[in-house]
mmCIF file of C-alpha atoms in Angstrom:
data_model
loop_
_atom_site.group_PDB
_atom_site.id
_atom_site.type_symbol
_atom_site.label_atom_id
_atom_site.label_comp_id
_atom_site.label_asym_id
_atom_site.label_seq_id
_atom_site.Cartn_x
_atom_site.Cartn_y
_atom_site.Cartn_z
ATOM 1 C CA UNK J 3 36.100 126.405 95.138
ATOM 2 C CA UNK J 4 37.027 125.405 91.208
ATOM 3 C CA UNK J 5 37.732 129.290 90.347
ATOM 4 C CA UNK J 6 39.720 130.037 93.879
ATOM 5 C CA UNK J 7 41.549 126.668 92.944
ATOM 6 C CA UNK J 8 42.253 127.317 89.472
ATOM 7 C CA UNK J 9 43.439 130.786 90.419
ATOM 8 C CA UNK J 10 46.170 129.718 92.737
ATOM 9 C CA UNK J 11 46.783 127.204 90.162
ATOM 10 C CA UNK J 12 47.627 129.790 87.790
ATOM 11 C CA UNK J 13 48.968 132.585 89.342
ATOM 12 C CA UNK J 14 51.104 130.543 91.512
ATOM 13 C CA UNK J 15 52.384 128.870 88.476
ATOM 14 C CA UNK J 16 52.766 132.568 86.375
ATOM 15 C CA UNK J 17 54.719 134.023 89.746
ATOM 16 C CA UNK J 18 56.866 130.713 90.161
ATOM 17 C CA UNK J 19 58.246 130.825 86.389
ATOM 18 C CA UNK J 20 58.377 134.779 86.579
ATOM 19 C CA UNK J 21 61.106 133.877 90.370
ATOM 20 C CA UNK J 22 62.592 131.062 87.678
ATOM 21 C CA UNK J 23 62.966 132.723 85.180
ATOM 22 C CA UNK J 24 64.071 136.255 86.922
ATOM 23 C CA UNK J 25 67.648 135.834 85.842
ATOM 24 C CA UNK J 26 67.141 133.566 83.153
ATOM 25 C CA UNK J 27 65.175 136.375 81.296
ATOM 26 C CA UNK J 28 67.983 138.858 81.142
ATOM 27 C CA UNK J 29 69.985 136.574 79.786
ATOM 28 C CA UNK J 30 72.609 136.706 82.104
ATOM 29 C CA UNK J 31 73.521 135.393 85.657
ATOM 30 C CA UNK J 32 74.367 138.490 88.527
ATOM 31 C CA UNK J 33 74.607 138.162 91.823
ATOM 32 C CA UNK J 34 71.962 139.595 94.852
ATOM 33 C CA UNK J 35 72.444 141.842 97.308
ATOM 34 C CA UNK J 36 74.794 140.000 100.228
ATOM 35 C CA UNK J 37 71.357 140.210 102.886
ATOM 36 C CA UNK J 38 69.299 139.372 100.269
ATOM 37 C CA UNK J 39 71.405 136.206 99.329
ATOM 38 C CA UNK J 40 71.290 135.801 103.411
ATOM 39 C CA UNK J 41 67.559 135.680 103.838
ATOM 40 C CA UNK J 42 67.331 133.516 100.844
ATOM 41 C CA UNK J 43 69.480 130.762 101.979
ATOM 42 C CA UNK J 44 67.561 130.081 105.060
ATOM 43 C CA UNK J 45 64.216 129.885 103.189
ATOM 44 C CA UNK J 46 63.712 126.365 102.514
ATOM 45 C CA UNK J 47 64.776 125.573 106.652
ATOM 46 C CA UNK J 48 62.276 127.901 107.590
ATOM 47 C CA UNK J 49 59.391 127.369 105.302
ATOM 48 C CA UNK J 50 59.922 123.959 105.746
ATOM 49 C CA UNK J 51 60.156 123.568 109.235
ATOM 50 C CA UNK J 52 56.858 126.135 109.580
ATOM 51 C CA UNK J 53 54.994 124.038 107.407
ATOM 52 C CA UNK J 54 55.451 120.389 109.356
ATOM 53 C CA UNK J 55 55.312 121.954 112.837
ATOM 54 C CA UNK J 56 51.620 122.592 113.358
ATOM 55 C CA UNK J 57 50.899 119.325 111.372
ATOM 56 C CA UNK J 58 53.147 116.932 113.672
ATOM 57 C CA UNK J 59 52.438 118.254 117.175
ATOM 58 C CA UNK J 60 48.380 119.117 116.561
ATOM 59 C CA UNK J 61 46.134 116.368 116.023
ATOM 60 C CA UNK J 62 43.559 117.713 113.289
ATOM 61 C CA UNK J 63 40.499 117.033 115.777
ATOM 62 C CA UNK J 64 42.165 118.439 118.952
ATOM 63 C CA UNK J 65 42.021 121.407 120.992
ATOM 64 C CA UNK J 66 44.046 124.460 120.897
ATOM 65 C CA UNK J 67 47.401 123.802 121.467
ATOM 66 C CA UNK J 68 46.606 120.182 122.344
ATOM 67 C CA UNK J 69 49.575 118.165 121.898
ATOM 68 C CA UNK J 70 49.288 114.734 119.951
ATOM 69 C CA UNK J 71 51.625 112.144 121.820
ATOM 70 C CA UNK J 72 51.040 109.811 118.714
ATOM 71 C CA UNK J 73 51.978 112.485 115.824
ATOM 72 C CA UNK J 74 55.066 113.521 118.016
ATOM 73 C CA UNK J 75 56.194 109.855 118.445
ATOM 74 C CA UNK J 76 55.870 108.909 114.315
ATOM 75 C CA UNK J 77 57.424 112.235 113.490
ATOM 76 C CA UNK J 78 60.606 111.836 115.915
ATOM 77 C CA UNK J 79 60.941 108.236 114.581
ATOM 78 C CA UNK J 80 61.052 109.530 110.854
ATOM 79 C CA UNK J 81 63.303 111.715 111.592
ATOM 80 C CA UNK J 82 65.508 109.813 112.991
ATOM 81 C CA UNK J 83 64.977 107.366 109.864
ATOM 82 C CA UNK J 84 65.378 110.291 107.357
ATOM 83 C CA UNK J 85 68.599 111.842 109.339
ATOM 84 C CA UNK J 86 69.988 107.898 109.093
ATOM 85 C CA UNK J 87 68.783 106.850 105.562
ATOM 86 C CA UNK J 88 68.272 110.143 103.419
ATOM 87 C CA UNK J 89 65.207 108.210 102.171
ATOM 88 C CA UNK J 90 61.875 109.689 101.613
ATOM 89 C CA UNK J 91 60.185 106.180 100.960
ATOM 90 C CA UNK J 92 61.078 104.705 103.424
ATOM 91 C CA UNK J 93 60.772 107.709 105.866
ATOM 92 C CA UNK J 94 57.017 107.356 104.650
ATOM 93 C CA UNK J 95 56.609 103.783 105.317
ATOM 94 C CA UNK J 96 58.366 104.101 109.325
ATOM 95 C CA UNK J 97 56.513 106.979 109.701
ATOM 96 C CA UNK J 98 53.682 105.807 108.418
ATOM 97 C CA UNK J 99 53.417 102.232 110.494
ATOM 98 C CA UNK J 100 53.768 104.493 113.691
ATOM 99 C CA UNK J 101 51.239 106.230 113.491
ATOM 100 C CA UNK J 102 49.124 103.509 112.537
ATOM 101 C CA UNK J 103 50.570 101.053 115.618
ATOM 102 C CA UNK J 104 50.397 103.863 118.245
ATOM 103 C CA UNK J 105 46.726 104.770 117.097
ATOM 104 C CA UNK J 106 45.848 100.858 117.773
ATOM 105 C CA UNK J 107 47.521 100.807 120.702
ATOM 106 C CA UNK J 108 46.181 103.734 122.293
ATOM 107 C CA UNK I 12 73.770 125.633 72.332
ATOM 108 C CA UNK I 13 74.321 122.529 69.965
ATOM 109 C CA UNK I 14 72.247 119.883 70.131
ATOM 110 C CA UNK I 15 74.372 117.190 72.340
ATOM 111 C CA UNK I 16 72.411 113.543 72.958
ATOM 112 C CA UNK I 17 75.312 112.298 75.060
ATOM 113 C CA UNK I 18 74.824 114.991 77.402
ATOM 114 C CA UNK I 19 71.057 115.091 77.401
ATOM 115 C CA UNK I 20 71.612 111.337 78.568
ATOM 116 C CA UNK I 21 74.349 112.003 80.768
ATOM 117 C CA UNK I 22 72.016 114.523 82.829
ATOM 118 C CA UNK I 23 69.013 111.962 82.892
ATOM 119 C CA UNK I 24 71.628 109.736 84.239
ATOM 120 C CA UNK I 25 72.780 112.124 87.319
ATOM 121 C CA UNK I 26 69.177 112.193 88.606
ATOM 122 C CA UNK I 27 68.549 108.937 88.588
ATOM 123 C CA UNK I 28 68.941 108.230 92.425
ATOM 124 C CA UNK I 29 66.257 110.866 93.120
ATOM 125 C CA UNK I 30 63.686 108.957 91.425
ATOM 126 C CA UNK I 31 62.875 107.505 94.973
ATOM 127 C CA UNK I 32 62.569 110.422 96.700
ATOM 128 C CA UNK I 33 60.719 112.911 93.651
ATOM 129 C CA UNK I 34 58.459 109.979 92.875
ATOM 130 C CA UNK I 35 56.561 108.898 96.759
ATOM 131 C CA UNK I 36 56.822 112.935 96.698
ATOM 132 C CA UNK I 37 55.026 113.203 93.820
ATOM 133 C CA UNK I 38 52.471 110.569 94.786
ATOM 134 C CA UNK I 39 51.911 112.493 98.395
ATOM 135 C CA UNK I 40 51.090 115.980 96.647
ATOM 136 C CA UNK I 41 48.366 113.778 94.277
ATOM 137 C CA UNK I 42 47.003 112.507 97.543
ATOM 138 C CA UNK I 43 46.740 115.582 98.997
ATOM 139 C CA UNK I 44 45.516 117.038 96.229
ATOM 140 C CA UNK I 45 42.320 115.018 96.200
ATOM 141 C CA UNK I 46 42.031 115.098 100.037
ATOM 142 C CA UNK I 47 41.982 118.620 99.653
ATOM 143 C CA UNK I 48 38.704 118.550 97.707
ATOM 144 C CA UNK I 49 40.661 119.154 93.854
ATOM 145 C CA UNK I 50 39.939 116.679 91.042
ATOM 146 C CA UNK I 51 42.213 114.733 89.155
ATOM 147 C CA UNK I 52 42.355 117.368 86.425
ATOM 148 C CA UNK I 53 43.208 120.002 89.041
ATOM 149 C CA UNK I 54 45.669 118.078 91.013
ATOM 150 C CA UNK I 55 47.752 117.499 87.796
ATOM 151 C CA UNK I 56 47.246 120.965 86.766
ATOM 152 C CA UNK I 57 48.896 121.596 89.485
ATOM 153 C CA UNK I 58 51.802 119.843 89.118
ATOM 154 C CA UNK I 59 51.743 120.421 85.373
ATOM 155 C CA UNK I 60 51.545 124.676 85.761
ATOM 156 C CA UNK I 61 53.084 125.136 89.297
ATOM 157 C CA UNK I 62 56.151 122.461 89.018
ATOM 158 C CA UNK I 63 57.096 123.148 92.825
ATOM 159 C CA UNK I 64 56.519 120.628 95.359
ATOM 160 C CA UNK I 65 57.005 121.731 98.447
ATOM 161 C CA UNK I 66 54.757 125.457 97.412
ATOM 162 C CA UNK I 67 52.334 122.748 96.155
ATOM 163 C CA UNK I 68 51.922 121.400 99.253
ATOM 164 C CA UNK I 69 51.856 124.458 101.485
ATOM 165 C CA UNK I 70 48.990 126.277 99.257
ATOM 166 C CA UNK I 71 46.927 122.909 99.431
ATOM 167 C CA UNK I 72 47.309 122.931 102.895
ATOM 168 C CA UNK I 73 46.091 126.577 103.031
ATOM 169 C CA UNK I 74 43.493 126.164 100.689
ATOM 170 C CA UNK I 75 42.001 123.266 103.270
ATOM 171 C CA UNK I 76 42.185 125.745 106.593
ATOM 172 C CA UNK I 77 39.971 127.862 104.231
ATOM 173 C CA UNK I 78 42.922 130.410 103.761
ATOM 174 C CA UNK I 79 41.888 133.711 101.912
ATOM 175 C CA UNK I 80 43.413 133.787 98.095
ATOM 176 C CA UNK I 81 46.468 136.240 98.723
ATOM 177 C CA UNK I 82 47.345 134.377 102.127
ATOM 178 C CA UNK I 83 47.597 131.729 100.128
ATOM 179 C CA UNK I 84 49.311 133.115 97.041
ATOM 180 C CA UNK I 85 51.896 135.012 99.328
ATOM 181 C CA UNK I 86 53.000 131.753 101.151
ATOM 182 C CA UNK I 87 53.351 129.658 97.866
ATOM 183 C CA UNK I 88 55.448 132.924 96.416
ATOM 184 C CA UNK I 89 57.669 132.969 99.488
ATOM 185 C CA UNK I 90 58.562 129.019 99.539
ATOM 186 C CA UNK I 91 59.562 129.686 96.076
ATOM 187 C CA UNK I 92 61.422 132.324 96.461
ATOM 188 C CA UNK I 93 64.915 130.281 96.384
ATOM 189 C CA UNK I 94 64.366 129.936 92.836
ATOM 190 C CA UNK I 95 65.815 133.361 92.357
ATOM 191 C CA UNK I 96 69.090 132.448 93.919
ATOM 192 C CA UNK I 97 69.213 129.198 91.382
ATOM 193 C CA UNK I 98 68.262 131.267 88.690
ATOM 194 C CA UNK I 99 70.874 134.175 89.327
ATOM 195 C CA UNK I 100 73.687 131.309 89.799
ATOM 196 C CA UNK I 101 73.087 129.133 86.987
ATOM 197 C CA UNK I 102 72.012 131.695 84.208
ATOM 198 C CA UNK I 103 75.901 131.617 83.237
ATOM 199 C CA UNK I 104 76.327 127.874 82.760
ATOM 200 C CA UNK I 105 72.687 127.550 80.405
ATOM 201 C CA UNK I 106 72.309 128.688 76.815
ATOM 202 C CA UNK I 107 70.284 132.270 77.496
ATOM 203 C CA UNK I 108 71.444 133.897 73.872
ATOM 204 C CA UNK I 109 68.441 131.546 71.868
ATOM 205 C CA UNK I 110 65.489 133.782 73.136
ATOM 206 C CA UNK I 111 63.000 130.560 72.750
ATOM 207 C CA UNK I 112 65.284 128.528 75.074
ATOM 208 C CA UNK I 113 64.962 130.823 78.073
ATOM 209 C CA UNK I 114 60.806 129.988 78.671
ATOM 210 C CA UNK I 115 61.527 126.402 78.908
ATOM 211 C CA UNK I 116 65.080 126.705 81.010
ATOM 212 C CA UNK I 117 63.100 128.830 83.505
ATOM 213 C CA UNK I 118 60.049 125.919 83.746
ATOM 214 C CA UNK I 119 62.583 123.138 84.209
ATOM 215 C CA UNK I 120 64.492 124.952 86.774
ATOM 216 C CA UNK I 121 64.369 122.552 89.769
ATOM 217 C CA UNK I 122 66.284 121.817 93.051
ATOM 218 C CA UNK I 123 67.519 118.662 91.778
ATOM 219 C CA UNK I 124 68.959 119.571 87.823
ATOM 220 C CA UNK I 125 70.113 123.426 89.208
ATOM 221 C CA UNK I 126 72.557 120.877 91.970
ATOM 222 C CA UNK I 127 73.655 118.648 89.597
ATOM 223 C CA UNK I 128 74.844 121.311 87.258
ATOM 224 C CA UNK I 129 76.823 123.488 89.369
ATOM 225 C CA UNK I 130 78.522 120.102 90.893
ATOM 226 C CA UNK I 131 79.286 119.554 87.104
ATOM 227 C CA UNK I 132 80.699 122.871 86.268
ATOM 228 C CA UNK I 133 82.692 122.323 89.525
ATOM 229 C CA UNK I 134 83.952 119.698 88.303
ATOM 230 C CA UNK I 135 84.216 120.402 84.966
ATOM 231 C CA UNK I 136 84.522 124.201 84.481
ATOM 232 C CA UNK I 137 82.309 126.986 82.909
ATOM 233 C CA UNK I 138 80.832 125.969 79.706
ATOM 234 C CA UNK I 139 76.724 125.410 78.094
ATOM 235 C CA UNK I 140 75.619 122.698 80.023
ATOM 236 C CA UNK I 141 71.752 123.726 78.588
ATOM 237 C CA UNK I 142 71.526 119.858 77.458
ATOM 238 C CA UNK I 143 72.854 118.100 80.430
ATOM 239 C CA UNK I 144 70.480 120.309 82.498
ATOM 240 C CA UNK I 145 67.355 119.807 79.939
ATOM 241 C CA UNK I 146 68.231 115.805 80.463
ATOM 242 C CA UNK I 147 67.659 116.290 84.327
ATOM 243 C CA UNK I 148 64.761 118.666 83.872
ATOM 244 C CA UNK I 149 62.710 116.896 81.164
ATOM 245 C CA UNK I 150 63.456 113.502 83.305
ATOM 246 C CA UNK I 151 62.243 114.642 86.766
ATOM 247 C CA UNK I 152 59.475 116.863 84.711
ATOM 248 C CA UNK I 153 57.937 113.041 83.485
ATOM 249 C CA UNK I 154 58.829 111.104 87.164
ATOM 250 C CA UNK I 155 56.669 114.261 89.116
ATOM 251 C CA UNK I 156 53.752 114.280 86.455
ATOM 252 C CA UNK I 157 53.496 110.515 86.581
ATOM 253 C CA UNK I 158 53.897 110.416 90.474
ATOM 254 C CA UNK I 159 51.252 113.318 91.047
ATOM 255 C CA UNK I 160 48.536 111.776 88.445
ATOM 256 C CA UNK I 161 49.240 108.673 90.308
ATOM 257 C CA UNK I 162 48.670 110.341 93.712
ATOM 258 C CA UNK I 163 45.544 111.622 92.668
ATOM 259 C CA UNK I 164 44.212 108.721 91.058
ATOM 260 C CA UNK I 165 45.009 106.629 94.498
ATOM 261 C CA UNK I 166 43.650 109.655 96.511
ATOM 262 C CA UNK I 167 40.322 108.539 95.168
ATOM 263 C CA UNK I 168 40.044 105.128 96.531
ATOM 264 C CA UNK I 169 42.323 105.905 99.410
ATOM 265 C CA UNK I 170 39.747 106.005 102.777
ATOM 266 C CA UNK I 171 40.365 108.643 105.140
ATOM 267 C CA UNK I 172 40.587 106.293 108.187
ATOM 268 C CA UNK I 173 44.398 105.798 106.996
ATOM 269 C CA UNK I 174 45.304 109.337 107.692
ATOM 270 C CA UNK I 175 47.257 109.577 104.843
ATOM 271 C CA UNK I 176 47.384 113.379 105.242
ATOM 272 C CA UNK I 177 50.304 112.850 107.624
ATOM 273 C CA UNK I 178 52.452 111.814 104.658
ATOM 274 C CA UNK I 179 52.633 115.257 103.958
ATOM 275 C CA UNK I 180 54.662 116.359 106.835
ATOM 276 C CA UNK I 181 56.728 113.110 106.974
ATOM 277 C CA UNK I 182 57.506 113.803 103.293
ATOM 278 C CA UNK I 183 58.831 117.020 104.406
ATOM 279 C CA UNK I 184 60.532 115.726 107.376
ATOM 280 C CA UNK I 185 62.438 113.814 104.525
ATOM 281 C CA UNK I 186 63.071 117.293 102.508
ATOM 282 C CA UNK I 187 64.163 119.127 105.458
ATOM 283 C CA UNK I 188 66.603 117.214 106.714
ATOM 284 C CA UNK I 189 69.560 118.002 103.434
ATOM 285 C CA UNK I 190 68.858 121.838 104.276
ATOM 286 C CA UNK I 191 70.481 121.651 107.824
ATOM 287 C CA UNK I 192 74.179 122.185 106.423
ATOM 288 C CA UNK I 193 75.169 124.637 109.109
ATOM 289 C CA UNK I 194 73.786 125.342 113.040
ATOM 290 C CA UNK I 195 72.113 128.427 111.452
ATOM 291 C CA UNK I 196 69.937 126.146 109.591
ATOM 292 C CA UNK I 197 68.684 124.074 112.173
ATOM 293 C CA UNK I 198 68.172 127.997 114.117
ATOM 294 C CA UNK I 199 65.744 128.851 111.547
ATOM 295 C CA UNK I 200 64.266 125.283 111.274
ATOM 296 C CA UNK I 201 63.747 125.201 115.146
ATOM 297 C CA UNK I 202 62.652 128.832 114.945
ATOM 298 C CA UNK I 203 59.996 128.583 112.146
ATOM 299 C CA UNK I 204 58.579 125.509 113.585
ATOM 300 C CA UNK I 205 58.125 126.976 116.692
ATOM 301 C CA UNK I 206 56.521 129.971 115.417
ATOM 302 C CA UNK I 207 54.265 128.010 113.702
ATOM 303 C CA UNK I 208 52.872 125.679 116.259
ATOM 304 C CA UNK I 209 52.245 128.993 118.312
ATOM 305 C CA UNK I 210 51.030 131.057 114.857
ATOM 306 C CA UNK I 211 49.297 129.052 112.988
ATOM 307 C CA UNK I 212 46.855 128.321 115.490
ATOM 308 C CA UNK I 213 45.589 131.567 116.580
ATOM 309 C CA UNK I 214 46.639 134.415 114.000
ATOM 310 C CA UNK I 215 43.614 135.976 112.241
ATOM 311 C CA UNK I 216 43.338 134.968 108.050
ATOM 312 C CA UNK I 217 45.675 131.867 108.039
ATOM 313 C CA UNK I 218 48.701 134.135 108.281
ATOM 314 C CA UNK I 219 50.665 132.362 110.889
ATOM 315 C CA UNK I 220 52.276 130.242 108.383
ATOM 316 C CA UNK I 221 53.933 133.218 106.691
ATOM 317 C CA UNK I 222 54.460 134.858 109.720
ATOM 318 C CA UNK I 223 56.564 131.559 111.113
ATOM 319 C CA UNK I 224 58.013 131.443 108.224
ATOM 320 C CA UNK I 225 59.537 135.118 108.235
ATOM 321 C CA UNK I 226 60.368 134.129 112.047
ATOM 322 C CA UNK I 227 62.317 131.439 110.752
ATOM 323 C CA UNK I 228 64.214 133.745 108.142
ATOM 324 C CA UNK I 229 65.069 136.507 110.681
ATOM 325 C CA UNK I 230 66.563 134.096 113.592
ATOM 326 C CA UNK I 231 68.535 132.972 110.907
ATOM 327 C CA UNK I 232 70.099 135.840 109.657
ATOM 328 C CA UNK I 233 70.645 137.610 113.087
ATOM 329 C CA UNK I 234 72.079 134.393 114.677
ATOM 330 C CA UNK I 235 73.949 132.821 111.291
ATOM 331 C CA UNK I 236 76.892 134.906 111.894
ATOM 332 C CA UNK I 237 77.505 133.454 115.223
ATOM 333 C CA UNK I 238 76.298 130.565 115.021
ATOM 334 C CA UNK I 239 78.605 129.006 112.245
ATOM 335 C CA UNK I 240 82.490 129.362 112.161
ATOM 336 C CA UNK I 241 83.741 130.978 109.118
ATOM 337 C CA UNK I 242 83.808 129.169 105.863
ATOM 338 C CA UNK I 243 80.868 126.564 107.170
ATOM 339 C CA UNK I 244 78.301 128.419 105.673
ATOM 340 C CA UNK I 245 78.660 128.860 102.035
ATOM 341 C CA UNK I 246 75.687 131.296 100.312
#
């Protein structure tokens, strides 16, 4: 586990300065190929998005493709509380307290 | 590049108002960190060699599902890849001529400072804004270490009862909601997310996540151009 971790650690960290840096480097700005440029801009939706999904509508201890009424709730509130408040605090805290009162509750 | 203090300041000052969202971010990714079975010294390491939240996240997440090593390097890679569009668009506006510069320009190239300097040379015109970006950079750089060394310190005494894992995808309920400019966005939002509850699940290796994620990219680019009228979707 401590080498796999400090590898991912490091080589993550080499590859994201090396994407940083890619323009940087050559010491001059340039532009990308237009479907290049394309793909890139929807990155951060998609990766995003993909990385929340199976988090918020799974319950950790459930079955395959179980859906978690409580996770779905808390989620759709702070969403509605990020849309409304572009605040990640107190997206956390909302968020958060649901889970925790619909846990209790159910 | 001349050595400007008013600038340095004057770029600390335009990040100011995203101390409270880098800083409960940071805090989450020291949590998870530690919840993820890494130490303190690890989960700092982290922050300190990676400096990229949301990849930090993902691979931690990975490396708990008991992901393989280039699953897990390949996803990181590909939630950082937007870092080559920042880097090809603000290369112009930074001081790239001082070959010792460029190392530390690339390792302070974040979302936040890479936005506030183009909205500065938007308003203000081409020029070297190297110091007012270095003043965002080195600021943020101090609020993430001290949030993430924070996290993991709290991660410690934290008990697992409290689900506090779940912070992780509220945080990036938070992140994802400025990336939905256009309706392609929110296509390729809805489309990796779906993928991924169906993916993630059930594809061999842990590779669901990338495989979403490509999902995500491709219903983008095939629906962007009629999905959003012409001009809403700036590259």
């Amino acid at each position: 586990m401590t080498l796999l971790v400090w590898g991912i650690i490091i080589v993550l960290g080499l590859g994201t300065f090396l994407l940083k840096g890619s323009f940087l480097f050559r010491g001059r700005g340039g532009t990308l190929p237009p479907l290049v440029r394309r793909m890139l801009r929807y990155v951060p939706s998609a990766a995003i998005a993909a990385i929340i999904a199976p988090a918020v509508v799974y319950a950790p201890d459930g079955a395959l493709f179980e859906l978690s009424g409580t996770r779905i709730a808390a989620v759709s509130v702070a969403f509605l509380t990020a849309w409304k408040t572009r605040n990640i605090g107190l997206t956390l805290v909302v968020g958060m307290s649901v889970l925790w009162a619909v846990s209790c509750l159910g | 590049m001349s050595w400007d203090r008013e600038e340095f300041r004057r770029g600390f000052r335009s990040v100011l108002p995203f101390v409270f969202g880098v800083f409960p971010f940071a805090v989450v990714a020291g949590v998870a960190a530690i919840e993820t079975g890494l130490n303190v010294v690890q989960a700092v390491g982290m922050s300190m060699i990676v400096f990229a939240g949301a990849s930090q996240l993902a691979v931690l997440q990975l490396l708990q599902d008991g992901a393989p090593f280039v699953i897990i390097l390949a996803t990181g890679l590909i939630v950082n890849l937007r870092f080559m569009m920042y880097s090809a668009s603000i290369a112009s506006l930074l001081d790239t001529r001082t070959p010792w510069t460029r190392p530390l320009l690339a390792y302070m190239l974040i979302d936040q400072p890479y936005a506030m300097t183009l909205a500065r040379a938007r308003e203000d015109g081409d020029g070297d804004y190297t110091c007012f970006f270095l003043g965002a950079g080195v600021f943020l750089w101090g609020v993430w270490e001290a949030g993430s060394l924070l996290g993991a310190l709290l991660g410690d005494i934290i008990p697992p009862s409290l689900s506090l894992g779940f912070a992780v995808p509220l945080t990036f309920t938070a992140l994802l909601i400025p990336n939905l400019k256009a309706r392609s966005d929110v296509a390729a939002a809805v489309a990796g997310g779906l993928a991924a509850a169906i993916f993630v699940p059930i594809v061999p290796l842990r590779a669901g996540l990338i495989l979403a994620i490509f999902t995500g990219i491709f219903v983008g680019v095939v629906a962007g151009p009629r999905l959003d009228r012409r001009g809403e979707a700036p590259e």
